[in-house]
Amino acid sequence: MSRVIGFGDLLVHLSPPGYQRLMQADHFDVNYTGAEANTLVSLALFGVDTQFVTRLPDNLVTDCALNNLRRYRVGVDHVVLGGDRIGVYYLEKGASQRPSRLVYDRKFTSLATTQPGDLDWERIFEGATHFHFTGITPALGPQLPAICQEACQAAHRHGMLVSCDLNYRSALWNLDTARRVMGELAPEVDILIGNEEDPEKLLGVKPQNTDVSRGQLDKAAYEEVAAVLTGRYSFKAVAFTLRQSLSASDNIWSGMLYQDGQVFRSREYAIHLVDRVGGGDAFSAGLLYGMIQGYDPQHTVDFAAAASCLKQTMEQDFGLSYPEEVEALLRDGGAGRIQR
Amino acid sequence: MSRVIGFGDLLVHLSPPGYQRLMQADHFDVNYTGAEANTLVSLALFGVDTQFVTRLPDNLVTDCALNNLRRYRVGVDHVVLGGDRIGVYYLEKGASQRPSRLVYDRKFTSLATTQPGDLDWERIFEGATHFHFTGITPALGPQLPAICQEACQAAHRHGMLVSCDLNYRSALWNLDTARRVMGELAPEVDILIGNEEDPEKLLGVKPQNTDVSRGQLDKAAYEEVAAVLTGRYSFKAVAFTLRQSLSASDNIWSGMLYQDGQVFRSREYAIHLVDRVGGGDAFSAGLLYGMIQGYDPQHTVDFAAAASCLKQTMEQDFGLSYPEEVEALLRDGGAGRIQR
Amino acid sequence: MSRVIGFGDLLVHLSPPGYQRLMQADHFDVNYTGAEANTLVSLALFGVDTQFVTRLPDNLVTDCALNNLRRYRVGVDHVVLGGDRIGVYYLEKGASQRPSRLVYDRKFTSLATTQPGDLDWERIFEGATHFHFTGITPALGPQLPAICQEACQAAHRHGMLVSCDLNYRSALWNLDTARRVMGELAPEVDILIGNEEDPEKLLGVKPQNTDVSRGQLDKAAYEEVAAVLTGRYSFKAVAFTLRQSLSASDNIWSGMLYQDGQVFRSREYAIHLVDRVGGGDAFSAGLLYGMIQGYDPQHTVDFAAAASCLKQTMEQDFGLSYPEEVEALLRDGGAGRIQR
Amino acid sequence: MSRVIGFGDLLVHLSPPGYQRLMQADHFDVNYTGAEANTLVSLALFGVDTQFVTRLPDNLVTDCALNNLRRYRVGVDHVVLGGDRIGVYYLEKGASQRPSRLVYDRKFTSLATTQPGDLDWERIFEGATHFHFTGITPALGPQLPAICQEACQAAHRHGMLVSCDLNYRSALWNLDTARRVMGELAPEVDILIGNEEDPEKLLGVKPQNTDVSRGQLDKAAYEEVAAVLTGRYSFKAVAFTLRQSLSASDNIWSGMLYQDGQVFRSREYAIHLVDRVGGGDAFSAGLLYGMIQGYDPQHTVDFAAAASCLKQTMEQDFGLSYPEEVEALLRDGGAGRIQR
Amino acid sequence: MSRVIGFGDLLVHLSPPGYQRLMQADHFDVNYTGAEANTLVSLALFGVDTQFVTRLPDNLVTDCALNNLRRYRVGVDHVVLGGDRIGVYYLEKGASQRPSRLVYDRKFTSLATTQPGDLDWERIFEGATHFHFTGITPALGPQLPAICQEACQAAHRHGMLVSCDLNYRSALWNLDTARRVMGELAPEVDILIGNEEDPEKLLGVKPQNTDVSRGQLDKAAYEEVAAVLTGRYSFKAVAFTLRQSLSASDNIWSGMLYQDGQVFRSREYAIHLVDRVGGGDAFSAGLLYGMIQGYDPQHTVDFAAAASCLKQTMEQDFGLSYPEEVEALLRDGGAGRIQR
Amino acid sequence: MSRVIGFGDLLVHLSPPGYQRLMQADHFDVNYTGAEANTLVSLALFGVDTQFVTRLPDNLVTDCALNNLRRYRVGVDHVVLGGDRIGVYYLEKGASQRPSRLVYDRKFTSLATTQPGDLDWERIFEGATHFHFTGITPALGPQLPAICQEACQAAHRHGMLVSCDLNYRSALWNLDTARRVMGELAPEVDILIGNEEDPEKLLGVKPQNTDVSRGQLDKAAYEEVAAVLTGRYSFKAVAFTLRQSLSASDNIWSGMLYQDGQVFRSREYAIHLVDRVGGGDAFSAGLLYGMIQGYDPQHTVDFAAAASCLKQTMEQDFGLSYPEEVEALLRDGGAGRIQR
């Protein structure tokens, strides 16, 4: 029986209804999300035992945030209460040529001010098999890189697999710091996950013939990137999501998995987006699920890409699919006939 | 002056707002719909006199459901009150690769438990010219096939035309029963309507070169199907809607009408869907309206397909178009300029 | 320092949420808009000083309408209170093959019944540099053509530039009157703006090889149109927006600017529409802004078309973009990646 | 079998959700109401055959308004299409010390510009038994007093009873005109209805010891008023609603009926208001229903006051009660236990 | 460490927003509730370990219902999937003199058709200390009385305390059956809970001087009732909630507890209701919590009544209070100052 | 011509719709408010020239907040951009016995980290006549007391009047610090405003016979308090609001003004609350307006209390009344008849 521990932040996610700009809104849809929490929610719906680890202030809003994870079956037994605030994150959803705009208000949060020792990894990792975090977590505060190191090392002591989605966020730290910290954490990682931009930005390995901001990707180049990274850090597996952004409404999306010197590519999806946020987090969930289930690498990356595709056809950040729904997409190819 | 009698169920239709999954919703949009009722609503907006026949429990929710038909000018003079419950139907709307999901809660309804004799067809059919039902109605309960037979025969005694949309729903009955019952009802039908799947499923006539679940249709094959069915059952007319489901957001849609040994094809529409549910019901309405108006077969099928296309650009199940709006689509080709 | 004076109507704009038909709605989204006001809102967000001039009744709804302009930094110092009513305008948004439908209730409004002398142009134009109106304003009431004349002449006395978007609305006046009035106003105009239909309809100059209602435009022909009009009326600049309506959901959109005998074409945008209303008004704003900033003609028309494209990816009629967002579209080409 | 004809205006009723001021609202709840239509809706739910007569413009908003009556079973067979506009009415609901505020935009409506002869009373009154209008209708336009006269006289020719709720609205006409017109119409009325202010305002008969604006009513004085009015105009019955406004949230409410020289008083209700608009209209409906059912005067006024009380505990203007709900209030006294 | 097992139904609870009648609603607020589940939710927020036991169909709506319990920390480990349907329950909220109206659609549900043996009480009760059900559960289907008996006996074998809220629902069964069944279950109950109507209705012991439907209660009489019942069935404790319904908006509310021959009365609350449904369920939760915490009987009944009072100031059926909030009400007396 | 400068914080105010608890909400109503901003909004609607001074981060949410002030005519010319964040404030509205709960997230805001010199008071105060702040502002950060001192002294140099509402918030600072700081600021204040708790808490002068938390106030004692304070600090005027909290739904409210050795008491209002937040801020606005208008002290305090009463019958924190509406309450006494 597997149990996945996720470590990261949980934020109040505020967004105007539909395609309103922030400026137009008198109401916000509210959700409580975060990259790692998103991944755990998907895993929990796949049937995997999960625990989300973070630090949050002791107030009524934290209750809302934790209840939102409980609702989707994510364990919160190890959440620590303390500190000043829960982060807030305002997102206005783009459309067509208009990009989504995001305002972060996540400085000084309870997680950002966590100190080494606040989290008891030995107890947290009892009975656990996987530890998952993203590059957002070490970016949040000065002690977080050390805490992530500590967690990874404890995880390995418990014989757990460590997965990390690079998830570079330029609003949270500058590139130099990010590269240094992620370079130090990379050796602790077994399964590396990234999007089309991350490997170059964070680990300095640039795919050829690729201009991400204009939506031009050379998929073959990413195989080379994975091979180089595996050589450098001895990853057990490297997986990338590859997004070609045609517009804020339409994206081309696929995933690839590099394992044991071989590359496995998922089908490519032309997605008419409902909400693209959380697509990468659902991919991580699908990937971990495939590995936990013992799927072969091809089915694993297919499952991950399909789970991630489905996420992007849903409102909000969570990938709320059951395994049989993901399999149905793999089987039917996304023609979208009503399931009566 | 024509009057169309529709016979079928009326359900509480609950759906999460927008593209939320059921799991995410704290509010449901509520509507009161049913295949035959949907057709009558469109006919009523076309200006045709209509009466909807069903059986519903005597409570405040039934009032809501009937008021919803009154609002759109459908007559409910012959609705019978009695039995235990009105059916409920939960629909989460799909998008892109994510299919719509539907949960039926329509067992034990007042209509499902109707007994022969509960409905006084002689009185209902006074002054009526058309009787319309779909393959859903006989699927609802053990007495319903007999009641449909009874209704068809009474309709013919009144010199009425009988139309039936095959509308196979695998969630309501198994294929064997469905085939047997629909095979027994088919000889009572004058105007047969079906979608791209129905003829094979319910009447066992398979179109060539067609894989419906993957969105591949050979339109020519449906002419052959219509000819075979007409030969077997002596239909006055056979009409099909042909949906190619590119995704849950985009469909190709057209209709065809086979009459007097000739086939008439409508224009084909590439629809960016608002809500596809009820598309077939609006097609039936357009077809009956064309026949009632005495349109030639080409204009009839064009009108039906256009009415049906417009439905799919509207929220909820009703096809709320005026005849001049349908004609405007035929005339302008759907470029969608604002009608100021 | 520039200051733009806009003159026109401000209406209560009522629309059903999402893609509901009017008939289905129990709630309306409410906004307070008008062609010239829309242009001023965009200009105000670009940082330009603006004043909106109109006449409205003295009641609580007028307060709502004016507050809506104040909210976006548009000045309302010269609005005159008086008369009977503020206009109302019901809009149901179309989708795919279903066109938007609009019901005007704007007769007898306070602006429509304005008399010459009600507006003190000398005072209004103190310190102003640009006067902008559209062809809607003279269409509203019998005295409005004369008042527009009076305003244009006063503007010229103040050394201001006069811009006019032709904006023909067949629901407001008949074509003969419109042509006569606009023909008389054209000599007072410095910067003429129009959509793909306006020049033929209002000024009688037809582009070749063009069938607007079917979405077929010969862009080269519009250069010829601009040249002819410039020859006839000595415009300082002529700009057109060119919309090819593929459907109510997807449009091709571009702009052109004819100045000093040369034509400048913007990039062409394939827009997946959120709300197309106000697209032309945002184009006018972008054009005036480019001229005020002293951009070269190519950058001016590029900026105008981009501002207008962005507007059409937003809800409601206002083009709520900052200049840096417009520039970002010009730079990035609309791939719509999230701006974190 | 009775049939009640109501004659009056139907307006777009726009109101901010909850207790928002107009100034705060981005959404309006929309309903389509009018004093006489409100009364007919209640009567229709009581099971009485009704027809609503008015004149409305031929557009999509009129369809909404008429559908809203159809929904609640009110007949609209005699509605005439024509003229320029449907009226609009903005209402912000008060609370506690804050009064409700109302903005009328009902000049120049299709009904206000109706001409004698536009309505064919002979045909309208075929098979009808009661004619109901309020003092709002003659206030709407210069021809309306004459049209009301014409209607009353036609009604009497058909042996119908004429009821009129005085319903003085100072925003629609000045007091002198109102008094002259209502004085001329009063002799045509059989059943006179008014609120605590109307008899003094419109017919010049002042109740003693009463200061309506401060919520002080001497109920006995209204018996005297009824007697004087009956003496002057030979009414068959006179009924008053007596509202003591403690605040915008709490009112004391009762009704009285004067008939054959006797006074009958209803129970007095302390109502915690949901929406008081339409309270008088529901009272009229209850009164007419009691008379149609042949209730004795005491039960008639009790039923009318109870129906009216219930209306004021509902959102919007319609009194949506079934007769058994009204009787339950009379029987149980309003303790409000859940009806499971 | 205590663990409370609740056994009962979980329904889809649909209600129009605010004070709309069902007839007016285009949207429903949706919640997933049931008497026993409501009690467990309150207990879970008090910090008590809980498990909810029921049988539900295997579909997406059941997921919603269970997630709603997970959200508030209620365990659903023993829920059995199977059967045809989840019940539905429509509630329109009353106000002032207008009572709430409720439409049950809970026949043929998965729980109603549960068979003895479907639920494995031995496993369910492992580690549990309390078993709670209400009189609704045995009313739901023919096998439910036997299943409740079976559960009570198993509970006693596990040394657990059995509590039962009588909760008579006339819509679910007739009084004779109810009395017989509850009479047979009463000897299995340790802690009996009821409202002001239940003891007379279900156990035939009538309080003196009391007319519940008119809101007149003689509190002393309930002490006598408790004594008689205790004598007859040897209850360890008997508790009543006493509601005086002034109107659908205002109630007087208190509780009493009879234990060891002594009566303990709570403070009496004059509640301006937000939603009274679930008030009794929160009382049960407060009572069990007081007993689990070892509070003295006076504090126990005070806590229960305060928890129940707070519930009635909240939307929906759940009593969402923390223990410190309940204690604050006991301490501060409900003056309602903002807790900043 | 007067101009009032307000100095304080502007927060994102998030609240669940209606009476939902935070825990239940999927949507938040959003507003942008703050004590001093609330006062300025009321003053702006009274027609007074205003400028709001604060420091906010340079992002899209700040735009929303400032637009919200512009909408209601408050000037924001002197707002300084910089720092990390705008504060957030979650409010769940109480009802009956359930108190409102508030979660502050206002540490580390741009205002809290303002440094002396960031605000150029000389320029800000040009042409200004009044400076208003509350006890919240100095509580926000370590430099704020000094900045307030600096502002007060600059105001006096400009011959302005300084008003301060004590507004003690225990969540923002401890009592000792608060007392020290406010004691140091008090000598700079001309017009002191406080609620029933503030004078004792912040200035150590306790009213006799008063237990605020239980809603017991001895009004006479506040005259004594005002006299003592005036003696100590030489205030030009002292005003108190006196709230007796019967419950979270019903409050008794009045104001008093002590000036030139005389006390003036307003009428007392029994308010059925819509939203009590902002009541004190509206009182301050009314008080300043009365003084600006030169009303006598009795009319001034009457106006202030009436404005404040009206605020509490409105949604959200702003007191959105026009002067004529306040006067109407003074004249009519709050019987709440509809203003047609």
Coordinates of N, CA and C in Angstrom, one line a residue, chain D residues 3-45:
Chain D
R3 N -64.6 34.5 -15.1 CA -63.4 34.9 -15.8 C -63.1 36.3 -15.5
V4 N -61.9 36.6 -15.0 CA -61.5 38.0 -14.6 C -60.6 38.6 -15.7
I5 N -61.0 39.7 -16.2 CA -60.2 40.5 -17.2 C -59.5 41.6 -16.4
G6 N -58.1 41.6 -16.5 CA -57.4 42.7 -15.9 C -56.8 43.6 -17.0
F7 N -56.8 44.9 -16.7 CA -56.3 45.9 -17.7 C -55.3 46.8 -17.1
G8 N -54.1 46.8 -17.6 CA -53.1 47.6 -17.0 C -51.7 47.4 -17.7
D9 N -50.7 47.9 -17.1 CA -49.4 47.9 -17.7 C -48.6 46.7 -17.2
L10 N -47.6 46.3 -18.0 CA -46.7 45.3 -17.6 C -45.3 45.9 -17.8
L11 N -44.5 45.8 -16.7 CA -43.2 46.5 -16.8 C -42.0 45.5 -16.5
V12 N -40.9 45.9 -17.0 CA -39.7 45.3 -16.6 C -39.3 45.8 -15.2
H13 N -39.3 44.9 -14.3 CA -39.0 45.3 -12.9 C -37.6 44.8 -12.6
L14 N -36.7 45.8 -12.4 CA -35.3 45.5 -12.1 C -35.0 45.8 -10.7
S15 N -34.4 44.9 -10.0 CA -34.0 45.2 -8.6 C -32.7 44.6 -8.2
P16 N -31.9 45.3 -7.4 CA -30.6 44.8 -7.0 C -30.9 43.6 -6.1
P17 N -30.0 42.6 -6.1 CA -30.1 41.4 -5.2 C -30.1 41.9 -3.7
G18 N -30.9 41.3 -2.9 CA -30.9 41.5 -1.5 C -31.2 42.9 -1.1
Y19 N -30.4 43.5 -0.2 CA -30.6 44.8 0.3 C -29.5 45.8 -0.3
Q20 N -28.9 45.4 -1.4 CA -28.0 46.4 -2.1 C -28.8 47.6 -2.5
R21 N -28.0 48.7 -2.5 CA -28.6 49.9 -3.2 C -28.4 49.8 -4.7
L22 N -29.1 50.5 -5.5 CA -28.9 50.4 -6.9 C -27.5 50.7 -7.3
M23 N -26.9 51.7 -6.6 CA -25.5 52.1 -6.8 C -24.5 51.0 -6.7
Q24 N -24.8 50.0 -5.9 CA -23.9 48.9 -5.6 C -24.0 47.7 -6.5
A25 N -25.1 47.7 -7.3 CA -25.4 46.5 -8.0 C -24.7 46.3 -9.4
D26 N -24.2 45.1 -9.6 CA -23.7 44.7 -10.9 C -24.7 43.7 -11.6
H27 N -25.7 43.3 -10.8 CA -26.7 42.4 -11.3 C -28.0 42.8 -10.9
F28 N -29.0 42.7 -11.7 CA -30.4 42.9 -11.3 C -31.2 41.6 -11.3
D29 N -32.0 41.4 -10.4 CA -33.1 40.4 -10.5 C -34.1 41.0 -11.5
V30 N -34.6 40.2 -12.4 CA -35.5 40.8 -13.3 C -36.9 40.0 -13.2
N31 N -37.9 40.8 -13.2 CA -39.2 40.2 -13.2 C -40.1 41.1 -14.1
Y32 N -41.3 40.6 -14.5 CA -42.1 41.4 -15.4 C -43.5 41.5 -14.7
T33 N -43.8 42.7 -14.1 CA -44.9 42.8 -13.3 C -45.7 44.1 -13.5
G34 N -46.8 44.2 -12.8 CA -47.7 45.4 -12.9 C -48.9 45.1 -12.0
A35 N -49.5 46.2 -11.5 CA -50.5 46.0 -10.4 C -51.6 45.0 -10.8
E36 N -52.2 45.2 -12.0 CA -53.3 44.4 -12.4 C -52.8 43.0 -12.7
A37 N -51.6 42.9 -13.4 CA -51.1 41.5 -13.7 C -50.8 40.8 -12.4
N38 N -50.3 41.5 -11.4 CA -50.0 40.8 -10.1 C -51.3 40.2 -9.5
T39 N -52.4 41.0 -9.6 CA -53.7 40.4 -9.1 C -54.1 39.2 -9.9
L40 N -53.9 39.3 -11.2 CA -54.4 38.1 -12.0 C -53.5 36.9 -11.7
V41 N -52.2 37.0 -11.5 CA -51.4 35.9 -11.2 C -51.9 35.2 -9.9
S42 N -52.3 36.0 -8.9 CA -52.8 35.4 -7.7 C -54.1 34.7 -8.0
L43 N -55.0 35.3 -8.7 CA -56.3 34.7 -9.1 C -56.0 33.4 -9.9
A44 N -55.1 33.4 -10.8 CA -54.8 32.2 -11.6 C -54.4 31.1 -10.7
L45 N -53.6 31.4 -9.7 CA -53.2 30.3 -8.8 C -54.3 29.8 -7.9

